[in-house]
Short mmCIF file of C-alpha atoms and ligand atoms in Angstrom, two decimals:
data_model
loop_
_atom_site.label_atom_id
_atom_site.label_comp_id
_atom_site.label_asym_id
_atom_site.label_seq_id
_atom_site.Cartn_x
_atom_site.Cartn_y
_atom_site.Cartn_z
CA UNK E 245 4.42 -12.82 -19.12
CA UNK E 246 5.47 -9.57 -17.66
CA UNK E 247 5.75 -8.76 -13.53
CA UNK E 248 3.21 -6.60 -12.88
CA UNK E 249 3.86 -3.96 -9.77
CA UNK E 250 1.89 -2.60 -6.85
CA UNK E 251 3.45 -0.34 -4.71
CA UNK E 252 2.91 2.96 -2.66
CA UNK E 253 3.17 6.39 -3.73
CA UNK E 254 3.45 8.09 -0.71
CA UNK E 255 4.62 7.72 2.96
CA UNK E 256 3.24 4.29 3.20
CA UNK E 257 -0.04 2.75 4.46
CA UNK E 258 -1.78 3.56 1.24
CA UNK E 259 -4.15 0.69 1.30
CA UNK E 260 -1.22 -1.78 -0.26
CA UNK E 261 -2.59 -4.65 1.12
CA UNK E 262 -6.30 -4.74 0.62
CA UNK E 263 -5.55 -4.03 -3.18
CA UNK E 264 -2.94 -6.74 -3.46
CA UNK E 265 -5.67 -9.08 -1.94
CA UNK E 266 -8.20 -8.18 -3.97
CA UNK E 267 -6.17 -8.33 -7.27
CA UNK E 268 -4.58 -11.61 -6.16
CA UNK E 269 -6.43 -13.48 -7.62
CA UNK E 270 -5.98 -12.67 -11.10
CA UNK E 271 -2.36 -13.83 -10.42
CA UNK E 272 -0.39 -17.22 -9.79
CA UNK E 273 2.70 -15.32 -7.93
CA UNK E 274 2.51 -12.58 -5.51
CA UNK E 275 6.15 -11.46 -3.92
CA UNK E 276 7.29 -8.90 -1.71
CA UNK E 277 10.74 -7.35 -2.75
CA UNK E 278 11.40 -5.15 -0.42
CA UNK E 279 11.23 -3.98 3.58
CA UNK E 280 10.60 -6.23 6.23
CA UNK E 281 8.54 -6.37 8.63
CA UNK E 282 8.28 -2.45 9.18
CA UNK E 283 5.55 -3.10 7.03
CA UNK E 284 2.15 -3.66 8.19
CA UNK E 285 -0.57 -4.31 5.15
CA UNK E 286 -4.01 -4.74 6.69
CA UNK E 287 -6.69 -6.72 4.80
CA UNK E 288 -10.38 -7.08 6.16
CA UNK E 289 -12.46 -9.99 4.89
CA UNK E 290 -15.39 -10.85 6.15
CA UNK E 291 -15.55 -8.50 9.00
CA UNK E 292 -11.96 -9.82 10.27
CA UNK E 293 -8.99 -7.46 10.31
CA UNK E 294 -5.54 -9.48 9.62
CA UNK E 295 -2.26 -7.62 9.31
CA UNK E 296 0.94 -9.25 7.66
CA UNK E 297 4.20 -7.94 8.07
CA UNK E 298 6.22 -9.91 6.08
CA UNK E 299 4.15 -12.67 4.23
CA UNK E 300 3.02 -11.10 0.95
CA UNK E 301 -0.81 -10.12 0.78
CA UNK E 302 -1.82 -12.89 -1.31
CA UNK E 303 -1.83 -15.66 1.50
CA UNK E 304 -5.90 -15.34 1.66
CA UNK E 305 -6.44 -16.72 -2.14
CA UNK E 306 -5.71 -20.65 -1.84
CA UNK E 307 -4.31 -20.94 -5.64
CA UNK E 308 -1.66 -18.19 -4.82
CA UNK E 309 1.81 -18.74 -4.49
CA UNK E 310 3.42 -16.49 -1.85
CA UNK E 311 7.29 -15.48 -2.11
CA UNK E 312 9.12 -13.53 -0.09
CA UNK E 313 11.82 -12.58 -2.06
CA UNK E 314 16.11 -12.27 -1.81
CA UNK E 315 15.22 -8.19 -1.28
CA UNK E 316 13.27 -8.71 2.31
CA UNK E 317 15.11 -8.93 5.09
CA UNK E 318 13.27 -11.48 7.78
CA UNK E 319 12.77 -11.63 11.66
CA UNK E 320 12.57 -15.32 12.11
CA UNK E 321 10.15 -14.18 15.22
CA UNK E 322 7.69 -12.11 13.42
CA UNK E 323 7.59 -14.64 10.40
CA UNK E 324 6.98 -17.80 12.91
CA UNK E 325 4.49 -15.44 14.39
CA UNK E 326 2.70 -14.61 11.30
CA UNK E 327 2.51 -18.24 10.12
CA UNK E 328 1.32 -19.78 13.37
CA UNK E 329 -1.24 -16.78 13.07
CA UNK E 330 -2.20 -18.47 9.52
CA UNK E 331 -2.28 -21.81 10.20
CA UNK E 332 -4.89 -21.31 13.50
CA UNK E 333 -7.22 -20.05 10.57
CA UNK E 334 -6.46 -23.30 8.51
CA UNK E 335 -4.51 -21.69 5.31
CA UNK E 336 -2.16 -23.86 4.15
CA UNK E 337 1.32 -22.53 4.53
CA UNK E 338 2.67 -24.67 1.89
CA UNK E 339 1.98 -21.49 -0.62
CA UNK E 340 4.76 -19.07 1.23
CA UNK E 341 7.73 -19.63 -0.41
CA UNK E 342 11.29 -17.87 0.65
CA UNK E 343 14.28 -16.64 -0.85
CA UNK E 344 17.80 -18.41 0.13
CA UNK E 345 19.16 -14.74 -0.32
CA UNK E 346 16.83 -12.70 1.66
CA UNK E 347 18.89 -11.22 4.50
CA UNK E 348 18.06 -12.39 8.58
CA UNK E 349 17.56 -9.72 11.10
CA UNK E 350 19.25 -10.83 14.27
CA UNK E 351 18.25 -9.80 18.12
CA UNK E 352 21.08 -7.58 18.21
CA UNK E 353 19.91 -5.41 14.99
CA UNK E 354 16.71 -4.50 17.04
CA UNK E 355 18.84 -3.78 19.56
CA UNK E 356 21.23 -1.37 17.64
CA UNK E 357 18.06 -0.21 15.83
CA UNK E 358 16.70 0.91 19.35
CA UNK E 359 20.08 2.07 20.58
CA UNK E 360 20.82 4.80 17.64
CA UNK E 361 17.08 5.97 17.63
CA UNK E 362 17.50 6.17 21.58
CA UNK E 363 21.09 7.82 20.78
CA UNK E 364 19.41 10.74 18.74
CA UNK E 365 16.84 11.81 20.90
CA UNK E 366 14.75 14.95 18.99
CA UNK E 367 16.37 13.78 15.49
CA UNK E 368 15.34 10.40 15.40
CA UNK E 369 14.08 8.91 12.04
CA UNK E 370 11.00 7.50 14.06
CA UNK E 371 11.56 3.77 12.91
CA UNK E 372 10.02 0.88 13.81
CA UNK E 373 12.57 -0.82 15.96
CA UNK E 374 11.98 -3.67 14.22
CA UNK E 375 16.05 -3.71 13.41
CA UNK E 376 15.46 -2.49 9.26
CA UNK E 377 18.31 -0.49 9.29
CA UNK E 378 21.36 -2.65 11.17
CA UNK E 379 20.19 -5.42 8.42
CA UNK E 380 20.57 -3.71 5.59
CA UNK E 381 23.90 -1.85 6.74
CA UNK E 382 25.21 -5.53 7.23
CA UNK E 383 23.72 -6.62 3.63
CA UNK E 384 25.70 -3.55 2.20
CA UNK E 385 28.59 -3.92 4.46
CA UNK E 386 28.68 -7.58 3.92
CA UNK E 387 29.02 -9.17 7.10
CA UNK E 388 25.10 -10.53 6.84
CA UNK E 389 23.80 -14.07 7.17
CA UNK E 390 21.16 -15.06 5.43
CA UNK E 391 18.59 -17.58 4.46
CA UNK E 392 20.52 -19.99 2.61
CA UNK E 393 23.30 -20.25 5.41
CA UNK E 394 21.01 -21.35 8.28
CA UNK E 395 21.50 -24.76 7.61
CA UNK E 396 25.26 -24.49 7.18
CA UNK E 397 27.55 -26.36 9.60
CA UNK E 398 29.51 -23.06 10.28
CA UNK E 399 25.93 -20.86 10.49
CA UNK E 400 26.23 -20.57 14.41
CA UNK E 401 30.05 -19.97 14.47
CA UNK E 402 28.66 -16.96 11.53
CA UNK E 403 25.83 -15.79 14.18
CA UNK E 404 28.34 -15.21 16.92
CA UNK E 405 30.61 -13.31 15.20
CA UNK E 406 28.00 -11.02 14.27
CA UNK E 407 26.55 -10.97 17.38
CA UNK E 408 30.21 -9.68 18.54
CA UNK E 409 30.70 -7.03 16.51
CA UNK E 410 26.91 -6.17 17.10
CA UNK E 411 27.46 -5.75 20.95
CA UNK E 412 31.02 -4.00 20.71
CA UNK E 413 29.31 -1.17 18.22
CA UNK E 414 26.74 -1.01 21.01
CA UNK E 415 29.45 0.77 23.23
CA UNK E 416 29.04 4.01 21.31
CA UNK E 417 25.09 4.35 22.34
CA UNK E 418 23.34 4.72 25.24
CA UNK E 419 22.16 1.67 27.47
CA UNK E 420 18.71 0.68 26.62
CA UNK E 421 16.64 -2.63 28.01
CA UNK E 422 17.05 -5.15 25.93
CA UNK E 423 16.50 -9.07 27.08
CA UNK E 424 19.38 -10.82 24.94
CA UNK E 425 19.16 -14.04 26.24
CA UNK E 426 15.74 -14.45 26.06
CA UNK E 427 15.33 -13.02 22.76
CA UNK E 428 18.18 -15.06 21.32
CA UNK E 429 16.52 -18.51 22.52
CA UNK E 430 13.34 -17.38 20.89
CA UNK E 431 14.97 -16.43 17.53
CA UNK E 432 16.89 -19.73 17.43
CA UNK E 433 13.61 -21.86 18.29
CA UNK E 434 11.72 -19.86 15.77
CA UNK E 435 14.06 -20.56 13.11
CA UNK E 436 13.87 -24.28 13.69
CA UNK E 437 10.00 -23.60 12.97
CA UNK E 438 10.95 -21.84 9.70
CA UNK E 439 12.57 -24.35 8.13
CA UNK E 440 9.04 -25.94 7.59
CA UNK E 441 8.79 -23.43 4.69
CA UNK E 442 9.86 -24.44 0.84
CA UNK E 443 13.32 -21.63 0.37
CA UNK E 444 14.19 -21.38 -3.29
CA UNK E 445 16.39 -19.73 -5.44
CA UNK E 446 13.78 -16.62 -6.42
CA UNK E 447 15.22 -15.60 -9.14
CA UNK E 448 15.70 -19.15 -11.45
CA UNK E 449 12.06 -19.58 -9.49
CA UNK E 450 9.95 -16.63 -11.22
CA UNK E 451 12.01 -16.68 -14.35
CA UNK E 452 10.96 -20.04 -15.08
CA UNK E 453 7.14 -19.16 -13.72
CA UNK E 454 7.45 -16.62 -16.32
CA UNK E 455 8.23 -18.65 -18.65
CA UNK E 456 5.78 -21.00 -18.15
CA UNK E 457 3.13 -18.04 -18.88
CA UNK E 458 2.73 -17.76 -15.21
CA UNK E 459 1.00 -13.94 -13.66
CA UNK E 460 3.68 -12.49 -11.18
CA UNK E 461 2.56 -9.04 -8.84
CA UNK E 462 5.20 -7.84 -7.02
CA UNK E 463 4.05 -6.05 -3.70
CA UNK E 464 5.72 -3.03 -2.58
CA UNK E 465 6.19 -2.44 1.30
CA UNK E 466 6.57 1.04 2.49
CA UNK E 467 6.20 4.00 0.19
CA UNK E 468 7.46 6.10 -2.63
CA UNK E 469 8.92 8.44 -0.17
CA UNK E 470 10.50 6.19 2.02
CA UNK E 471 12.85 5.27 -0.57
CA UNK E 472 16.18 5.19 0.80
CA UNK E 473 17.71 7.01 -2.68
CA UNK E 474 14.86 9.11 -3.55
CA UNK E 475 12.74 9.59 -0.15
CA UNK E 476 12.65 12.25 2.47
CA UNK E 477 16.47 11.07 3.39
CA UNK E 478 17.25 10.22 5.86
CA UNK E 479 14.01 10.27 7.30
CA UNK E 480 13.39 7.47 5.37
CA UNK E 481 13.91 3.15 5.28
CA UNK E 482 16.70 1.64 4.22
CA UNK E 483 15.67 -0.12 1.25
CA UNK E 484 14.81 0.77 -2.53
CA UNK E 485 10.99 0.56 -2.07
CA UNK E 486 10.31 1.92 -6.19
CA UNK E 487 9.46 -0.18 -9.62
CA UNK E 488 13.05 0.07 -10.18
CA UNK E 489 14.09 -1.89 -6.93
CA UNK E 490 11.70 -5.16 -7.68
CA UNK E 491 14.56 -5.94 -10.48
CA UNK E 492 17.00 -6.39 -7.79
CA UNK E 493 14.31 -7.57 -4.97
CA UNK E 494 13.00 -10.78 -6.83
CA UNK E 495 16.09 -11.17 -9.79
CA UNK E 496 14.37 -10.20 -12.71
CA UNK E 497 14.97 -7.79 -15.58
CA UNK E 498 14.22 -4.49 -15.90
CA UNK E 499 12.36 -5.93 -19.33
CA UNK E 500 10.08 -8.21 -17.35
CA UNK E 501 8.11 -5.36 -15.61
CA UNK E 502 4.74 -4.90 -16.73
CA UNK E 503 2.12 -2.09 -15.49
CA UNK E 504 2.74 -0.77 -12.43
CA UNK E 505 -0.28 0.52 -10.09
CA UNK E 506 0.48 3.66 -8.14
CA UNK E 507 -1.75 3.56 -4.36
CA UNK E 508 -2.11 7.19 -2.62
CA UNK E 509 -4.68 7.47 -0.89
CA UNK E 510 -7.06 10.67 -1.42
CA UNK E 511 -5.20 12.12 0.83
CA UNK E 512 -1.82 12.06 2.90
CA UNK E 513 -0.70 10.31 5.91
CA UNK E 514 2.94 9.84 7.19
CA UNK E 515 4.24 7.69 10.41
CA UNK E 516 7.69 8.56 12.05
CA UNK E 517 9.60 11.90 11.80
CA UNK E 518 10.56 14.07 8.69
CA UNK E 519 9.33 16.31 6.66
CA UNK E 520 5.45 16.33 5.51
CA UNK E 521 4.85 19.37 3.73
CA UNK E 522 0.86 19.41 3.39
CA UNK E 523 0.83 18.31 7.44
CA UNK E 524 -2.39 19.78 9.30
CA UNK E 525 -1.82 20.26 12.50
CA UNK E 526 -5.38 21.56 13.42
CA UNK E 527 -8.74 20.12 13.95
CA UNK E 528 -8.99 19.43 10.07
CA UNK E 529 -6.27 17.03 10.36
CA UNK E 530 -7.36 15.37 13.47
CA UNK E 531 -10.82 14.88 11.45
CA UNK E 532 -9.04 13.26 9.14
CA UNK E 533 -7.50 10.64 11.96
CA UNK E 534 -10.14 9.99 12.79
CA UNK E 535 -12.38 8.67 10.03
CA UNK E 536 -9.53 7.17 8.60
CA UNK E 537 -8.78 5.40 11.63
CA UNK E 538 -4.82 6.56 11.48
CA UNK E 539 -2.81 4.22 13.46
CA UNK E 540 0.46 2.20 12.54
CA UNK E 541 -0.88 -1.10 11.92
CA UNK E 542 2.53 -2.42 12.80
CA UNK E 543 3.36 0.21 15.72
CA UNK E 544 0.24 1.46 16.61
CA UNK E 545 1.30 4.69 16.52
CA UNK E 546 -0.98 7.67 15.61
CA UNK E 547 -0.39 8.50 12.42
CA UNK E 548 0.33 12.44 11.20
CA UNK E 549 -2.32 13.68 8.54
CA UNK E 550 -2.30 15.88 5.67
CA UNK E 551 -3.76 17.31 2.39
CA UNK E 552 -2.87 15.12 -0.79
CA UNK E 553 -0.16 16.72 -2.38
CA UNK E 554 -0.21 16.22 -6.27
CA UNK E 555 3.44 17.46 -6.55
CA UNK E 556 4.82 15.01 -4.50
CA UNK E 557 2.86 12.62 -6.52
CA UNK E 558 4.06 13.34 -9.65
CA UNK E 559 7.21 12.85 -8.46
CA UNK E 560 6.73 9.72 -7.22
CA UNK E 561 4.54 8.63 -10.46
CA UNK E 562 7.34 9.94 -12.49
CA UNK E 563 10.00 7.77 -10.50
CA UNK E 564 8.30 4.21 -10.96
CA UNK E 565 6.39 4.72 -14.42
CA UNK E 566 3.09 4.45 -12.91
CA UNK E 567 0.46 3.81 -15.63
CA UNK E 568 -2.28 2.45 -13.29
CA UNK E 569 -3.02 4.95 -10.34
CA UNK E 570 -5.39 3.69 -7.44
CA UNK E 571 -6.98 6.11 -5.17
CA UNK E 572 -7.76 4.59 -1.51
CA UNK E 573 -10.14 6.15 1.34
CA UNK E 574 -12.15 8.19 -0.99
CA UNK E 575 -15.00 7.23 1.31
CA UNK E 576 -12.95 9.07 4.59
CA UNK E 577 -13.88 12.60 2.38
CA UNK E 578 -17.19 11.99 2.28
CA UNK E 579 -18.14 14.13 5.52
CA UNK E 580 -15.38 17.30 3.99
CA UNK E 581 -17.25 20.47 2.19
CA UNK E 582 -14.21 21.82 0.53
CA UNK E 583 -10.64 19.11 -0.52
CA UNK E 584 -7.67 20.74 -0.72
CA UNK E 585 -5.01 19.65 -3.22
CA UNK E 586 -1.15 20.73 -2.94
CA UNK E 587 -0.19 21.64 -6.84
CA UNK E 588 2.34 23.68 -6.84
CA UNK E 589 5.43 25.14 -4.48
CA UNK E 590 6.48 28.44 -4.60
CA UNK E 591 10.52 28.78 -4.24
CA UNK E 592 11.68 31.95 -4.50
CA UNK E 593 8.44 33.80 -5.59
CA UNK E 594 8.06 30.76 -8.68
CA UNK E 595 5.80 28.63 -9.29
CA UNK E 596 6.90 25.11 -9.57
CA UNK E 597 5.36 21.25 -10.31
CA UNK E 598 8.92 20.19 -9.15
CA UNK E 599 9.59 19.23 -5.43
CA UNK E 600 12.57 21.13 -3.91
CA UNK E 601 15.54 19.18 -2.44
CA UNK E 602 15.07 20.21 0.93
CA UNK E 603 11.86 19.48 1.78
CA UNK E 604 12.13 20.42 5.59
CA UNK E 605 13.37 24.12 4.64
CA UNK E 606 11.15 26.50 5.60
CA UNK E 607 12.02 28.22 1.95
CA UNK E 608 8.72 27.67 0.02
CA UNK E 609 5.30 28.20 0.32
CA UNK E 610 2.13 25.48 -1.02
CA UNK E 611 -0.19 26.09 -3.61
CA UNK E 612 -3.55 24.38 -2.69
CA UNK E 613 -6.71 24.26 -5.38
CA UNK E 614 -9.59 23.60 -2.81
CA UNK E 615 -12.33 21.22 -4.66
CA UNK E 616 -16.22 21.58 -3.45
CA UNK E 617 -16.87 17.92 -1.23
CA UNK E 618 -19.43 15.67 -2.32
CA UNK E 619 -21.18 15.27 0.99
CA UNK E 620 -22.58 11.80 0.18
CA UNK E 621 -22.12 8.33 0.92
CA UNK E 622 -20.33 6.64 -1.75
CA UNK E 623 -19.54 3.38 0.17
CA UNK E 624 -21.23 0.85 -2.33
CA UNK E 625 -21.39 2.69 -5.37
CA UNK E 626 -19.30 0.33 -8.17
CA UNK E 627 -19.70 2.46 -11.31
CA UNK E 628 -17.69 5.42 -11.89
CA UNK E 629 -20.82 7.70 -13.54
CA UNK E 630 -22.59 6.95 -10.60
CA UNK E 631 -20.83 8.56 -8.65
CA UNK E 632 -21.83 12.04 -7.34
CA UNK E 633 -20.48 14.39 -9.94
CA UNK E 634 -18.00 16.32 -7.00
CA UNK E 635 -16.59 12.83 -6.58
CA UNK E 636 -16.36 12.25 -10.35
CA UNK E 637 -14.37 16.32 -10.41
CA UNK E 638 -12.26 15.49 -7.84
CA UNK E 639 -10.82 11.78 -9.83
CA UNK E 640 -10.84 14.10 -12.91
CA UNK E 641 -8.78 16.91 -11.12
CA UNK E 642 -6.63 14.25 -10.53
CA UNK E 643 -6.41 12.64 -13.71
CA UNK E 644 -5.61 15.87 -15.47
CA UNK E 645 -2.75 16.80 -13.04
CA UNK E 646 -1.00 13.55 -13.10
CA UNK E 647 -1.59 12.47 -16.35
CA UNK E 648 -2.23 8.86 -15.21
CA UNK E 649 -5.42 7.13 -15.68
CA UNK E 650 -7.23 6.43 -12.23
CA UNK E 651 -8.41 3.19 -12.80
CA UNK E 652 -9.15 1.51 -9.31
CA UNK E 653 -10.90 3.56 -6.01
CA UNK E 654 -11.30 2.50 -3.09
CA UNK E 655 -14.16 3.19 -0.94
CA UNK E 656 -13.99 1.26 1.89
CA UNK E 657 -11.38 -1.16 4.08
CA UNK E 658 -13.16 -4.69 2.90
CA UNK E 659 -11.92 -6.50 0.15
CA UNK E 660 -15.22 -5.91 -2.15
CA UNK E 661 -15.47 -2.39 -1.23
CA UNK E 662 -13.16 -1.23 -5.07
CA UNK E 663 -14.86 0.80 -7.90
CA UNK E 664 -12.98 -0.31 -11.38
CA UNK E 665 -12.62 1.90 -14.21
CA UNK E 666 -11.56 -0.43 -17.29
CA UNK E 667 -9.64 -2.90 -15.71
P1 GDP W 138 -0.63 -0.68 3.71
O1 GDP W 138 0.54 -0.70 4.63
O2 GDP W 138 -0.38 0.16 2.49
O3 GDP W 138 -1.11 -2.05 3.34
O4 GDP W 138 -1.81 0.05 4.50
P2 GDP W 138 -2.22 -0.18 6.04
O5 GDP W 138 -2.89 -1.49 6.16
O6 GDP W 138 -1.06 0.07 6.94
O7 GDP W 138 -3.21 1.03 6.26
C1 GDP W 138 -4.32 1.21 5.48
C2 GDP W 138 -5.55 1.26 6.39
O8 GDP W 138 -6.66 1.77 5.68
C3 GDP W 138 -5.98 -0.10 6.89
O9 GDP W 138 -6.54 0.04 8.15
C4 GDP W 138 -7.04 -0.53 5.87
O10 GDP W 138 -7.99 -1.44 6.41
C5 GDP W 138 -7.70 0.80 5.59
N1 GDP W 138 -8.24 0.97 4.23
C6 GDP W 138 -7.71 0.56 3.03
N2 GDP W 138 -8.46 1.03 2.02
C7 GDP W 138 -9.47 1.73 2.56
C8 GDP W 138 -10.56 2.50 2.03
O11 GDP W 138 -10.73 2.63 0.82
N3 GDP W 138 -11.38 3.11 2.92
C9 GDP W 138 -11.21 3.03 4.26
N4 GDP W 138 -12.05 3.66 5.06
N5 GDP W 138 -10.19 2.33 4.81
C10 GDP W 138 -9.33 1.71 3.97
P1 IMO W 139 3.88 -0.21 5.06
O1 IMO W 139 4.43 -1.28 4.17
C1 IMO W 139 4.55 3.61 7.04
C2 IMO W 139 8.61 4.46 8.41
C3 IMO W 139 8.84 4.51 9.91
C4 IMO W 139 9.98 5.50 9.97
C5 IMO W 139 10.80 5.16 8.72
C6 IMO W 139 11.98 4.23 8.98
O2 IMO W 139 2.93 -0.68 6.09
O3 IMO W 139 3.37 0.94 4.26
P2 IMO W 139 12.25 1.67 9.62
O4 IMO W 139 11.49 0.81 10.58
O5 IMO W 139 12.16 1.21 8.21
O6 IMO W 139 13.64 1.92 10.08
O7 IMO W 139 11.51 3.11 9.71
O8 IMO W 139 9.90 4.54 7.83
N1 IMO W 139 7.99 3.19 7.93
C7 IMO W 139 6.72 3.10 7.53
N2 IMO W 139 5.73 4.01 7.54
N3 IMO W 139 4.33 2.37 6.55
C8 IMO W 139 5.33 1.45 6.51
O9 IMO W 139 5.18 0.26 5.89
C9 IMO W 139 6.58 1.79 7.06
N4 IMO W 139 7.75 1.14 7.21
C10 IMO W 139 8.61 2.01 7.73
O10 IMO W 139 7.71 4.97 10.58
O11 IMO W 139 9.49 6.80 9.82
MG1 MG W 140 0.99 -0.25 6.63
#
């Protein structure tokens, strides 16, 4: 059996989660590879809203098998958090497996993570504090603990000398309030709770569940341009959030992968600073806040708005082999007369499909096509011909562009609310 994967094309927040729920069920195995929890994937069932952060998306189907792979990097606090949250709605936790090699975010990483955004003032990346980046420098610089050392009779000695260096690289930023005693007794209690939860090897683990004929979906966190290689750098994460990094995330081969679904949603959002090319900043854009109800689900933060922008798309479709694209918040167009679509820049009076390196330059123009809006409710409607025949143009405009099939559209936030085209 191959891994399928379902991951975000854009900025994040494309609707990852409620797709990964609903297709969860046509899988034994779904596993995050990537991110931490940065990530917020919102899910609505039955009229209640639940947000994971680090437990993969298919914790709501009880046959599921739930692994959070050696690629994630964990806050023992948040995870503790999210599994108490779980069990108070009686799902078994038995189902959430994690990876001895997935990296631990200590206090002090949120700490430097606030301390260098606090240290950049107007050029900070706009991160989630949740301590993303100090992990994954201490992954790559290898000084991190992880997983598979907590129950090591040296793992405290480990801890403090981290911890060390942590607070002595804190002398180059600025002082900000951080509670490290507290916070340290609450990390150390949570991951005593932790240890409830089966680790494994992940990558022996979904080799053999592959073997066995077993369905694996890995789920993306972040998005497409968040990549730390290939993103908006560096206003981007710090991990490889593309097809090509659930090889290295979960310990498979690049052979294993299967289809991969593409999620943008109809049209652009992006949390945090950087560039955003197709940005409104007008009353268009606020519109568009507004019925897409943009705020971080993991920060709260409003989120910035824009036009979909089908070059940035390609790009993104080109760079994980997308061959199943799924289009979220159609429905939030419903209300627009006229859709704009970004397909072309224009460097240096040409025309170009191609995004330019510098995307914050203020060297290019954008080509927008401007599609007539449908102006109807299409909430409940399940089959693609009956759909109003705007709707129908603007999937096709899409289709044509990108070259990719749109098989899946989303049309609402609840789990039911998905047209299918042929899959
Ligand atoms: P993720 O990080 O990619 O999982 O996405 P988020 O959960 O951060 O943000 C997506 C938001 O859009 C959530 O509030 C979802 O409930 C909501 N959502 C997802 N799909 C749809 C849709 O088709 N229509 C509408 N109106 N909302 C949606
Ligand atoms: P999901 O999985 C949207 C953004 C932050 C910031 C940058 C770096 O819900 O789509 P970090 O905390 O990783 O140091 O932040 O990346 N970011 C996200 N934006 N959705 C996410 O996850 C994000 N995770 C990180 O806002 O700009
Ligand atoms: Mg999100």
């Amino acid at each position: 059996m191959p891994v399928d994967v379902l991951l975000g094309l854009q900025w994040g927040d494309e609707g990852k989660g409620k797709i990964v729920d609903f297709l969860a069920n046509k899988y034994h195995i779904i596993a995050r590879f990537q991110g931490g929890p940065n990530a917020g994937h919102t899910i609505i069932i039955n009229d209640t809203k639940h947000v994971l952060h680090t437990i993969p998306s298919g914790v709501f189907r009880p046959d599921v098998i739930n692994i959070i792979g050696n690629g994630v990097v964990i806050d023992p606090i948040v995870l503790t958090r999210e599994l108490n949250a779980l069990k108070a709605l009686g799902i078994n936790i038995s189902n959430i497996l994690l990876a001895k090699k997935a990296h631990l975010i200590l206090p002090t990483h949120r700490y430097l993570d606030a301390a260098s955004e606090a240290s950049k003032g107007k050029e900070k990346i706009g991160s989630t504090l949740r301590g993303i980046g100090p992990t994954y420098m201490d992954k790559t610089g290898r000084n991190g603990l992880r997983v598979g050392d907590i129950e090591s009779d040296d793992f405290r000695q480990k801890y403090n000398a981290l911890k060390a260096k942590h607070l002595e690289l804190g002398k180059i930023y600025p002082k900000i309030d951080f509670d490290f005693e507290t916070e340290e007794t609450k990390w150390f209690d949570c991951l005593k709770e932790l240890m409830e939860l089966q680790t494994i090897n992940c990558s022996y683990y979904i080799n053999n569940a592959l073997k066995e004929g077993k369905a694996v979906l890995a789920e993306g966190a972040q998005g497409s341009m968040l990549d730390v290689d290939y993103g908006t750098y560096p206003f981007v994460t710090s991990s490889n959030t593309l097809s090509s990094g659930v090889c290295v995330g979960l310990g498979i081969a690049p052979s294993t992968i299967g289809n991969v679904f593409g999620i943008s949603k109809s049209y652009c959002t992006r949390v945090g600073s950087g560039p955003f090319p197709t940005e409104l900043n007008d009353e268009v854009g606020e519109e568009l806040r507004k019925i897409g109800k943009e705020f971080g689900a993991t920060t709260g933060r409003p989120r910035r708005t824009g036009w979909i922008d089908l070059v940035q798309l390609k790009y993104t479709i080109l760079l994980n082999g997308v061959n199943h694209l799924c289009i979220t918040k159609m429905d939030c167009l419903n209300t627009f007369t006229s859709i704009k679509l970004a397909t072309h820049y224009k460097v240096g009076g040409e025309l170009t499909k191609e995004l330019p390196y510098d995307l914050d330059s203020k060297s290019f123009e954008i080509v927008y096509e401007e599609l007539e809006g449908w102006n109807e409710n299409i909430n409940d409607i399940k089959d693609f011909n009956a759909l109003p025949i705007k709707a129908q143009n603007y999937i096709k405009f899409l289709e044509d562009y990108l070259e990719v099939p749109v098989t899946m559209i989303s049309t609402g936030p609840e789990r039911d609310s998905l047209l299918l085209r042929g899959i």
